[in-house]
mmCIF file with all atom_site columns, C-alpha atoms in Angstrom:
data_model
loop_
_atom_site.group_PDB
_atom_site.id
_atom_site.type_symbol
_atom_site.label_atom_id
_atom_site.label_alt_id
_atom_site.label_comp_id
_atom_site.label_asym_id
_atom_site.label_entity_id
_atom_site.label_seq_id
_atom_site.pdbx_PDB_ins_code
_atom_site.Cartn_x
_atom_site.Cartn_y
_atom_site.Cartn_z
_atom_site.occupancy
_atom_site.B_iso_or_equiv
_atom_site.pdbx_formal_charge
_atom_site.auth_seq_id
_atom_site.auth_comp_id
_atom_site.auth_asym_id
_atom_site.auth_atom_id
_atom_site.pdbx_PDB_model_num
ATOM 1   C CA . VAL A 1 1   ? 46.570 -55.949 -1.391  1.00 73.00 ? 1   VAL A CA 1
ATOM 2   C CA . GLU A 1 2   ? 46.963 -54.781 2.182   1.00 74.00 ? 2   GLU A CA 1
ATOM 3   C CA . LYS A 1 3   ? 49.542 -52.342 3.512   1.00 76.00 ? 3   LYS A CA 1
ATOM 4   C CA . VAL A 1 4   ? 51.479 -54.041 6.293   1.00 73.00 ? 4   VAL A CA 1
ATOM 5   C CA . ALA A 1 5   ? 53.682 -51.154 7.384   1.00 74.00 ? 5   ALA A CA 1
ATOM 6   C CA . ASP A 1 6   ? 55.806 -48.254 6.244   1.00 74.00 ? 6   ASP A CA 1
ATOM 7   C CA . PHE A 1 7   ? 58.977 -49.872 5.019   1.00 71.00 ? 7   PHE A CA 1
ATOM 8   C CA . PRO A 1 8   ? 62.222 -47.887 5.373   1.00 68.00 ? 8   PRO A CA 1
ATOM 9   C CA . ASN A 1 9   ? 64.364 -47.612 2.227   1.00 72.00 ? 9   ASN A CA 1
ATOM 10  C CA . ALA A 1 10  ? 61.822 -49.605 0.156   1.00 77.00 ? 10  ALA A CA 1
ATOM 11  C CA . ALA A 1 11  ? 62.807 -47.807 -3.049  1.00 80.00 ? 11  ALA A CA 1
ATOM 12  C CA . ASN A 1 12  ? 66.467 -48.766 -2.541  1.00 86.00 ? 12  ASN A CA 1
ATOM 13  C CA . ILE A 1 13  ? 66.093 -52.489 -1.865  1.00 88.00 ? 13  ILE A CA 1
ATOM 14  C CA . SER A 1 14  ? 68.292 -54.792 -3.958  1.00 88.00 ? 14  SER A CA 1
ATOM 15  C CA . GLY A 1 15  ? 67.152 -58.068 -2.374  1.00 89.00 ? 15  GLY A CA 1
ATOM 16  C CA . LEU A 1 16  ? 64.250 -59.303 -0.257  1.00 91.00 ? 16  LEU A CA 1
ATOM 17  C CA . ALA A 1 17  ? 63.866 -62.721 1.389   1.00 93.00 ? 17  ALA A CA 1
ATOM 18  C CA . TYR A 1 18  ? 61.313 -64.230 3.762   1.00 92.00 ? 18  TYR A CA 1
ATOM 19  C CA . GLY A 1 19  ? 62.547 -65.801 7.011   1.00 91.00 ? 19  GLY A CA 1
ATOM 20  C CA . ASP A 1 20  ? 60.914 -67.047 10.208  1.00 88.00 ? 20  ASP A CA 1
ATOM 21  C CA . ASN A 1 21  ? 58.324 -64.294 10.838  1.00 90.00 ? 21  ASN A CA 1
ATOM 22  C CA . CYS A 1 22  ? 60.713 -61.798 9.318   1.00 92.00 ? 22  CYS A CA 1
ATOM 23  C CA . LEU A 1 23  ? 62.033 -60.347 6.104   1.00 93.00 ? 23  LEU A CA 1
ATOM 24  C CA . PHE A 1 24  ? 65.671 -59.825 5.264   1.00 95.00 ? 24  PHE A CA 1
ATOM 25  C CA . TYR A 1 25  ? 66.507 -57.052 2.821   1.00 93.00 ? 25  TYR A CA 1
ATOM 26  C CA . THR A 1 26  ? 69.600 -55.429 1.371   1.00 94.00 ? 26  THR A CA 1
ATOM 27  C CA . ILE A 1 27  ? 70.086 -51.817 0.316   1.00 92.00 ? 27  ILE A CA 1
ATOM 28  C CA . LYS A 1 28  ? 71.461 -50.904 -3.119  1.00 88.00 ? 28  LYS A CA 1
ATOM 29  C CA . ASP A 1 29  ? 74.906 -49.337 -3.239  1.00 88.00 ? 29  ASP A CA 1
ATOM 30  C CA . THR A 1 30  ? 75.706 -49.893 0.466   1.00 93.00 ? 30  THR A CA 1
ATOM 31  C CA . GLY A 1 31  ? 75.260 -53.655 0.911   1.00 94.00 ? 31  GLY A CA 1
ATOM 32  C CA . GLU A 1 32  ? 73.620 -53.054 4.274   1.00 96.00 ? 32  GLU A CA 1
ATOM 33  C CA . VAL A 1 33  ? 71.338 -55.910 5.321   1.00 96.00 ? 33  VAL A CA 1
ATOM 34  C CA . PHE A 1 34  ? 68.321 -55.522 7.576   1.00 95.00 ? 34  PHE A CA 1
ATOM 35  C CA . TYR A 1 35  ? 66.123 -57.863 9.587   1.00 95.00 ? 35  TYR A CA 1
ATOM 36  C CA . TYR A 1 36  ? 62.469 -56.754 9.545   1.00 92.00 ? 36  TYR A CA 1
ATOM 37  C CA . ASP A 1 37  ? 60.346 -58.376 12.269  1.00 93.00 ? 37  ASP A CA 1
ATOM 38  C CA . LEU A 1 38  ? 56.844 -59.027 10.894  1.00 90.00 ? 38  LEU A CA 1
ATOM 39  C CA . LEU A 1 39  ? 55.368 -59.237 14.412  1.00 92.00 ? 39  LEU A CA 1
ATOM 40  C CA . THR A 1 40  ? 56.708 -55.926 15.761  1.00 92.00 ? 40  THR A CA 1
ATOM 41  C CA . ASN A 1 41  ? 57.173 -54.076 12.416  1.00 89.00 ? 41  ASN A CA 1
ATOM 42  C CA . GLN A 1 42  ? 60.705 -53.112 13.468  1.00 91.00 ? 42  GLN A CA 1
ATOM 43  C CA . SER A 1 43  ? 63.810 -53.066 11.266  1.00 91.00 ? 43  SER A CA 1
ATOM 44  C CA . THR A 1 44  ? 67.247 -53.853 12.672  1.00 94.00 ? 44  THR A CA 1
ATOM 45  C CA . SER A 1 45  ? 70.495 -53.429 10.765  1.00 95.00 ? 45  SER A CA 1
ATOM 46  C CA . LEU A 1 46  ? 72.605 -56.583 10.706  1.00 97.00 ? 46  LEU A CA 1
ATOM 47  C CA . GLY A 1 47  ? 75.570 -54.703 9.252   1.00 98.00 ? 47  GLY A CA 1
ATOM 48  C CA . TYR A 1 48  ? 77.088 -54.565 5.782   1.00 98.00 ? 48  TYR A CA 1
ATOM 49  C CA . LEU A 1 49  ? 77.763 -57.528 3.526   1.00 97.00 ? 49  LEU A CA 1
ATOM 50  C CA . TYR A 1 50  ? 81.219 -57.585 1.985   1.00 96.00 ? 50  TYR A CA 1
ATOM 51  C CA . THR A 1 51  ? 80.991 -58.467 -1.717  1.00 95.00 ? 51  THR A CA 1
ATOM 52  C CA . TYR A 1 52  ? 83.266 -57.777 -4.684  1.00 93.00 ? 52  TYR A CA 1
ATOM 53  C CA . THR A 1 53  ? 80.334 -56.334 -6.646  1.00 90.00 ? 53  THR A CA 1
ATOM 54  C CA . GLY A 1 54  ? 76.876 -54.901 -6.028  1.00 91.00 ? 54  GLY A CA 1
ATOM 55  C CA . ILE A 1 55  ? 74.084 -57.188 -4.839  1.00 94.00 ? 55  ILE A CA 1
ATOM 56  C CA . SER A 1 56  ? 71.586 -58.410 -7.456  1.00 92.00 ? 56  SER A CA 1
ATOM 57  C CA . GLY A 1 57  ? 69.547 -60.819 -5.345  1.00 93.00 ? 57  GLY A CA 1
ATOM 58  C CA . LEU A 1 58  ? 69.056 -62.207 -1.851  1.00 96.00 ? 58  LEU A CA 1
ATOM 59  C CA . ALA A 1 59  ? 67.738 -65.517 -0.477  1.00 96.00 ? 59  ALA A CA 1
ATOM 60  C CA . TYR A 1 60  ? 67.391 -67.005 2.996   1.00 96.00 ? 60  TYR A CA 1
ATOM 61  C CA . ASP A 1 61  ? 68.117 -70.657 3.757   1.00 96.00 ? 61  ASP A CA 1
ATOM 62  C CA . GLN A 1 62  ? 65.885 -71.501 6.731   1.00 94.00 ? 62  GLN A CA 1
ATOM 63  C CA . VAL A 1 63  ? 67.440 -74.960 7.106   1.00 95.00 ? 63  VAL A CA 1
ATOM 64  C CA . ASN A 1 64  ? 70.948 -73.629 7.769   1.00 96.00 ? 64  ASN A CA 1
ATOM 65  C CA . ASN A 1 65  ? 70.188 -70.014 8.865   1.00 97.00 ? 65  ASN A CA 1
ATOM 66  C CA . LEU A 1 66  ? 72.223 -68.618 5.966   1.00 97.00 ? 66  LEU A CA 1
ATOM 67  C CA . LEU A 1 67  ? 71.753 -65.649 3.664   1.00 98.00 ? 67  LEU A CA 1
ATOM 68  C CA . TYR A 1 68  ? 72.838 -65.943 0.039   1.00 97.00 ? 68  TYR A CA 1
ATOM 69  C CA . VAL A 1 69  ? 73.473 -62.985 -2.228  1.00 96.00 ? 69  VAL A CA 1
ATOM 70  C CA . VAL A 1 70  ? 74.454 -62.874 -5.870  1.00 96.00 ? 70  VAL A CA 1
ATOM 71  C CA . GLY A 1 71  ? 76.428 -60.216 -7.698  1.00 93.00 ? 71  GLY A CA 1
ATOM 72  C CA . GLY A 1 72  ? 78.696 -60.310 -10.729 1.00 93.00 ? 72  GLY A CA 1
ATOM 73  C CA . PHE A 1 73  ? 80.055 -63.845 -11.213 1.00 95.00 ? 73  PHE A CA 1
ATOM 74  C CA . TYR A 1 74  ? 79.733 -64.660 -7.496  1.00 96.00 ? 74  TYR A CA 1
ATOM 75  C CA . LEU A 1 75  ? 77.421 -66.422 -5.052  1.00 97.00 ? 75  LEU A CA 1
ATOM 76  C CA . TYR A 1 76  ? 78.084 -65.303 -1.457  1.00 97.00 ? 76  TYR A CA 1
ATOM 77  C CA . GLN A 1 77  ? 77.011 -67.049 1.740   1.00 97.00 ? 77  GLN A CA 1
ATOM 78  C CA . PHE A 1 78  ? 76.582 -65.300 5.112   1.00 98.00 ? 78  PHE A CA 1
ATOM 79  C CA . ASP A 1 79  ? 75.837 -66.963 8.453   1.00 98.00 ? 79  ASP A CA 1
ATOM 80  C CA . VAL A 1 80  ? 73.000 -64.900 9.973   1.00 97.00 ? 80  VAL A CA 1
ATOM 81  C CA . SER A 1 81  ? 74.051 -65.768 13.538  1.00 97.00 ? 81  SER A CA 1
ATOM 82  C CA . LYS A 1 82  ? 77.472 -64.179 12.941  1.00 97.00 ? 82  LYS A CA 1
ATOM 83  C CA . LEU A 1 83  ? 76.344 -60.879 11.364  1.00 98.00 ? 83  LEU A CA 1
ATOM 84  C CA . VAL A 1 84  ? 77.293 -57.829 13.433  1.00 97.00 ? 84  VAL A CA 1
ATOM 85  C CA . GLY A 1 85  ? 75.323 -54.585 13.117  1.00 96.00 ? 85  GLY A CA 1
ATOM 86  C CA . GLY A 1 86  ? 77.347 -51.558 12.040  1.00 95.00 ? 86  GLY A CA 1
ATOM 87  C CA . GLU A 1 87  ? 80.241 -53.763 10.884  1.00 97.00 ? 87  GLU A CA 1
ATOM 88  C CA . LEU A 1 88  ? 81.470 -54.981 7.514   1.00 97.00 ? 88  LEU A CA 1
ATOM 89  C CA . ASN A 1 89  ? 80.677 -58.705 7.549   1.00 97.00 ? 89  ASN A CA 1
ATOM 90  C CA . MET A 1 90  ? 82.773 -61.173 5.568   1.00 97.00 ? 90  MET A CA 1
ATOM 91  C CA . SER A 1 91  ? 81.109 -64.094 3.801   1.00 96.00 ? 91  SER A CA 1
ATOM 92  C CA . SER A 1 92  ? 81.360 -67.587 5.229   1.00 95.00 ? 92  SER A CA 1
ATOM 93  C CA . GLY A 1 93  ? 81.528 -68.929 1.679   1.00 94.00 ? 93  GLY A CA 1
ATOM 94  C CA . THR A 1 94  ? 82.073 -67.506 -1.805  1.00 95.00 ? 94  THR A CA 1
ATOM 95  C CA . TYR A 1 95  ? 81.581 -69.329 -5.092  1.00 95.00 ? 95  TYR A CA 1
ATOM 96  C CA . LEU A 1 96  ? 82.842 -68.090 -8.467  1.00 94.00 ? 96  LEU A CA 1
ATOM 97  C CA . ASP A 1 97  ? 80.496 -69.482 -11.130 1.00 93.00 ? 97  ASP A CA 1
ATOM 98  C CA . ALA A 1 98  ? 82.266 -72.167 -13.175 1.00 89.00 ? 98  ALA A CA 1
ATOM 99  C CA . ASP A 1 99  ? 80.877 -70.837 -16.488 1.00 89.00 ? 99  ASP A CA 1
ATOM 100 C CA . TYR A 1 100 ? 81.478 -67.190 -15.581 1.00 90.00 ? 100 TYR A CA 1
ATOM 101 C CA . CYS A 1 101 ? 77.768 -66.463 -15.660 1.00 92.00 ? 101 CYS A CA 1
ATOM 102 C CA . THR A 1 102 ? 76.655 -63.021 -14.497 1.00 92.00 ? 102 THR A CA 1
ATOM 103 C CA . LEU A 1 103 ? 74.455 -64.088 -11.591 1.00 93.00 ? 103 LEU A CA 1
ATOM 104 C CA . GLN A 1 104 ? 71.012 -62.526 -11.505 1.00 92.00 ? 104 GLN A CA 1
ATOM 105 C CA . THR A 1 105 ? 68.638 -64.207 -9.053  1.00 92.00 ? 105 THR A CA 1
ATOM 106 C CA . VAL A 1 106 ? 68.854 -66.616 -6.113  1.00 96.00 ? 106 VAL A CA 1
ATOM 107 C CA . ALA A 1 107 ? 66.441 -68.793 -4.090  1.00 95.00 ? 107 ALA A CA 1
ATOM 108 C CA . CYS A 1 108 ? 66.775 -71.503 -1.424  1.00 95.00 ? 108 CYS A CA 1
ATOM 109 C CA . VAL A 1 109 ? 64.877 -74.783 -1.229  1.00 94.00 ? 109 VAL A CA 1
ATOM 110 C CA . ASP A 1 110 ? 65.374 -77.297 1.601   1.00 93.00 ? 110 ASP A CA 1
ATOM 111 C CA . GLY A 1 111 ? 69.029 -76.369 2.140   1.00 93.00 ? 111 GLY A CA 1
ATOM 112 C CA . SER A 1 112 ? 69.914 -76.200 -1.576  1.00 94.00 ? 112 SER A CA 1
ATOM 113 C CA . VAL A 1 113 ? 70.672 -72.942 -3.373  1.00 96.00 ? 113 VAL A CA 1
ATOM 114 C CA . TYR A 1 114 ? 69.386 -72.166 -6.855  1.00 96.00 ? 114 TYR A CA 1
ATOM 115 C CA . TYR A 1 115 ? 70.516 -69.245 -8.969  1.00 95.00 ? 115 TYR A CA 1
ATOM 116 C CA . THR A 1 116 ? 70.179 -67.940 -12.494 1.00 93.00 ? 116 THR A CA 1
ATOM 117 C CA . GLY A 1 117 ? 72.947 -66.386 -14.509 1.00 92.00 ? 117 GLY A CA 1
ATOM 118 C CA . ALA A 1 118 ? 73.656 -65.238 -18.049 1.00 91.00 ? 118 ALA A CA 1
ATOM 119 C CA . SER A 1 119 ? 76.614 -66.907 -19.748 1.00 89.00 ? 119 SER A CA 1
ATOM 120 C CA . ILE A 1 120 ? 79.492 -64.561 -20.531 1.00 88.00 ? 120 ILE A CA 1
ATOM 121 C CA . ASN A 1 121 ? 79.959 -66.341 -23.879 1.00 86.00 ? 121 ASN A CA 1
ATOM 122 C CA . ASP A 1 122 ? 76.472 -66.279 -25.406 1.00 86.00 ? 122 ASP A CA 1
ATOM 123 C CA . SER A 1 123 ? 74.160 -64.600 -22.830 1.00 84.00 ? 123 SER A CA 1
ATOM 124 C CA . ARG A 1 124 ? 72.103 -67.791 -22.463 1.00 88.00 ? 124 ARG A CA 1
ATOM 125 C CA . VAL A 1 125 ? 70.406 -67.874 -19.067 1.00 91.00 ? 125 VAL A CA 1
ATOM 126 C CA . LYS A 1 126 ? 71.138 -70.920 -16.912 1.00 93.00 ? 126 LYS A CA 1
ATOM 127 C CA . LEU A 1 127 ? 69.342 -72.253 -13.848 1.00 93.00 ? 127 LEU A CA 1
ATOM 128 C CA . VAL A 1 128 ? 71.924 -73.772 -11.494 1.00 95.00 ? 128 VAL A CA 1
ATOM 129 C CA . ARG A 1 129 ? 71.601 -75.736 -8.252  1.00 95.00 ? 129 ARG A CA 1
ATOM 130 C CA . MET A 1 130 ? 74.185 -75.911 -5.495  1.00 94.00 ? 130 MET A CA 1
ATOM 131 C CA . GLU A 1 131 ? 73.331 -79.033 -3.505  1.00 90.00 ? 131 GLU A CA 1
ATOM 132 C CA . ASP A 1 132 ? 74.255 -77.954 0.001   1.00 89.00 ? 132 ASP A CA 1
ATOM 133 C CA . LYS A 1 133 ? 75.687 -75.242 2.228   1.00 91.00 ? 133 LYS A CA 1
ATOM 134 C CA . TYR A 1 134 ? 79.238 -76.305 1.368   1.00 90.00 ? 134 TYR A CA 1
ATOM 135 C CA . LEU A 1 135 ? 78.779 -75.001 -2.208  1.00 90.00 ? 135 LEU A CA 1
ATOM 136 C CA . SER A 1 136 ? 80.563 -78.119 -3.407  1.00 85.00 ? 136 SER A CA 1
ATOM 137 C CA . SER A 1 137 ? 78.208 -79.632 -5.958  1.00 90.00 ? 137 SER A CA 1
ATOM 138 C CA . ARG A 1 138 ? 77.094 -77.499 -8.915  1.00 92.00 ? 138 ARG A CA 1
ATOM 139 C CA . GLU A 1 139 ? 74.479 -78.799 -11.349 1.00 94.00 ? 139 GLU A CA 1
ATOM 140 C CA . VAL A 1 140 ? 73.127 -76.896 -14.366 1.00 95.00 ? 140 VAL A CA 1
ATOM 141 C CA . LEU A 1 141 ? 69.416 -77.745 -14.419 1.00 94.00 ? 141 LEU A CA 1
ATOM 142 C CA . VAL A 1 142 ? 68.477 -75.652 -17.467 1.00 93.00 ? 142 VAL A CA 1
ATOM 143 C CA . ASP A 1 143 ? 70.869 -74.209 -20.045 1.00 93.00 ? 143 ASP A CA 1
ATOM 144 C CA . GLY A 1 144 ? 68.964 -71.696 -22.139 1.00 91.00 ? 144 GLY A CA 1
ATOM 145 C CA . LEU A 1 145 ? 66.118 -70.580 -19.892 1.00 88.00 ? 145 LEU A CA 1
ATOM 146 C CA . GLU A 1 146 ? 63.758 -68.640 -22.147 1.00 86.00 ? 146 GLU A CA 1
ATOM 147 C CA . ILE A 1 147 ? 63.446 -65.452 -20.129 1.00 85.00 ? 147 ILE A CA 1
ATOM 148 C CA . SER A 1 148 ? 64.874 -61.967 -20.377 1.00 80.00 ? 148 SER A CA 1
ATOM 149 C CA . SER A 1 149 ? 66.419 -61.719 -16.925 1.00 76.00 ? 149 SER A CA 1
ATOM 150 C CA . VAL A 1 150 ? 68.858 -58.986 -15.982 1.00 75.00 ? 150 VAL A CA 1
ATOM 151 C CA . ALA A 1 151 ? 70.895 -58.628 -12.800 1.00 75.00 ? 151 ALA A CA 1
ATOM 152 C CA . GLY A 1 152 ? 69.194 -56.189 -10.452 1.00 76.00 ? 152 GLY A CA 1
ATOM 153 C CA . LYS A 1 153 ? 65.959 -56.215 -12.473 1.00 79.00 ? 153 LYS A CA 1
ATOM 154 C CA . SER A 1 154 ? 64.860 -59.826 -11.953 1.00 83.00 ? 154 SER A CA 1
ATOM 155 C CA . GLU A 1 155 ? 63.788 -61.761 -8.873  1.00 86.00 ? 155 GLU A CA 1
ATOM 156 C CA . MET A 1 156 ? 63.227 -65.428 -8.061  1.00 87.00 ? 156 MET A CA 1
ATOM 157 C CA . SER A 1 157 ? 61.363 -67.161 -5.250  1.00 89.00 ? 157 SER A CA 1
ATOM 158 C CA . TYR A 1 158 ? 60.193 -70.697 -4.497  1.00 88.00 ? 158 TYR A CA 1
ATOM 159 C CA . ASP A 1 159 ? 56.747 -71.877 -3.367  1.00 84.00 ? 159 ASP A CA 1
ATOM 160 C CA . SER A 1 160 ? 57.095 -75.122 -1.407  1.00 84.00 ? 160 SER A CA 1
ATOM 161 C CA . ALA A 1 161 ? 53.334 -75.813 -1.522  1.00 83.00 ? 161 ALA A CA 1
ATOM 162 C CA . SER A 1 162 ? 53.252 -75.980 -5.333  1.00 88.00 ? 162 SER A CA 1
ATOM 163 C CA . GLY A 1 163 ? 56.901 -76.930 -5.896  1.00 89.00 ? 163 GLY A CA 1
ATOM 164 C CA . LEU A 1 164 ? 57.298 -74.049 -8.355  1.00 89.00 ? 164 LEU A CA 1
ATOM 165 C CA . PHE A 1 165 ? 59.850 -71.301 -8.808  1.00 88.00 ? 165 PHE A CA 1
ATOM 166 C CA . TYR A 1 166 ? 58.505 -67.864 -9.639  1.00 89.00 ? 166 TYR A CA 1
ATOM 167 C CA . MET A 1 167 ? 60.689 -65.440 -11.595 1.00 87.00 ? 167 MET A CA 1
ATOM 168 C CA . THR A 1 168 ? 60.322 -61.947 -12.915 1.00 85.00 ? 168 THR A CA 1
ATOM 169 C CA . ASP A 1 169 ? 62.252 -60.691 -15.906 1.00 81.00 ? 169 ASP A CA 1
ATOM 170 C CA . ALA A 1 170 ? 63.438 -57.345 -17.251 1.00 75.00 ? 170 ALA A CA 1
ATOM 171 C CA . GLY A 1 171 ? 60.260 -57.122 -19.392 1.00 78.00 ? 171 GLY A CA 1
ATOM 172 C CA . ASP A 1 172 ? 58.001 -56.989 -16.296 1.00 80.00 ? 172 ASP A CA 1
ATOM 173 C CA . ARG A 1 173 ? 56.758 -60.554 -16.795 1.00 83.00 ? 173 ARG A CA 1
ATOM 174 C CA . LEU A 1 174 ? 56.228 -63.283 -14.195 1.00 88.00 ? 174 LEU A CA 1
ATOM 175 C CA . TYR A 1 175 ? 57.181 -66.905 -14.974 1.00 87.00 ? 175 TYR A CA 1
ATOM 176 C CA . THR A 1 176 ? 56.826 -70.254 -13.210 1.00 86.00 ? 176 THR A CA 1
#
């Protein structure tokens, strides 16, 4: 483990996503999103993300230059090129989960968006894929994922080299 830099607001981060030589991160309670340049070690505020609920997770789609956040029953999409620092930024797309799952984690793979959510009916965790940036094609890949994920306490990321998702759960465990 190597310290890269002092990271402002690290204890208050609600989402972290890797971009092109940068990190995007959101701050709990405010919805402010930052761009952290890994080459200069500088953070720049990209403004505030308008959501109906708090933010539980963040992902960056490098193919389409979009940020995705999850919170409550919703998946939100923000066009990075249109974010304005100091302003309240509206989403370019919002999706209400068809099964009213409480969305917990989000990751992007080759232009597709994947998220997990706990069903409002029986708390079963689902892994869902949205095929493209238009949020038009929803597919439940796994219904009953055997993990103890909780919104705001779980994270998900994808490793393109291995083709695996990595997830943490509320019990401090890591899964692939």
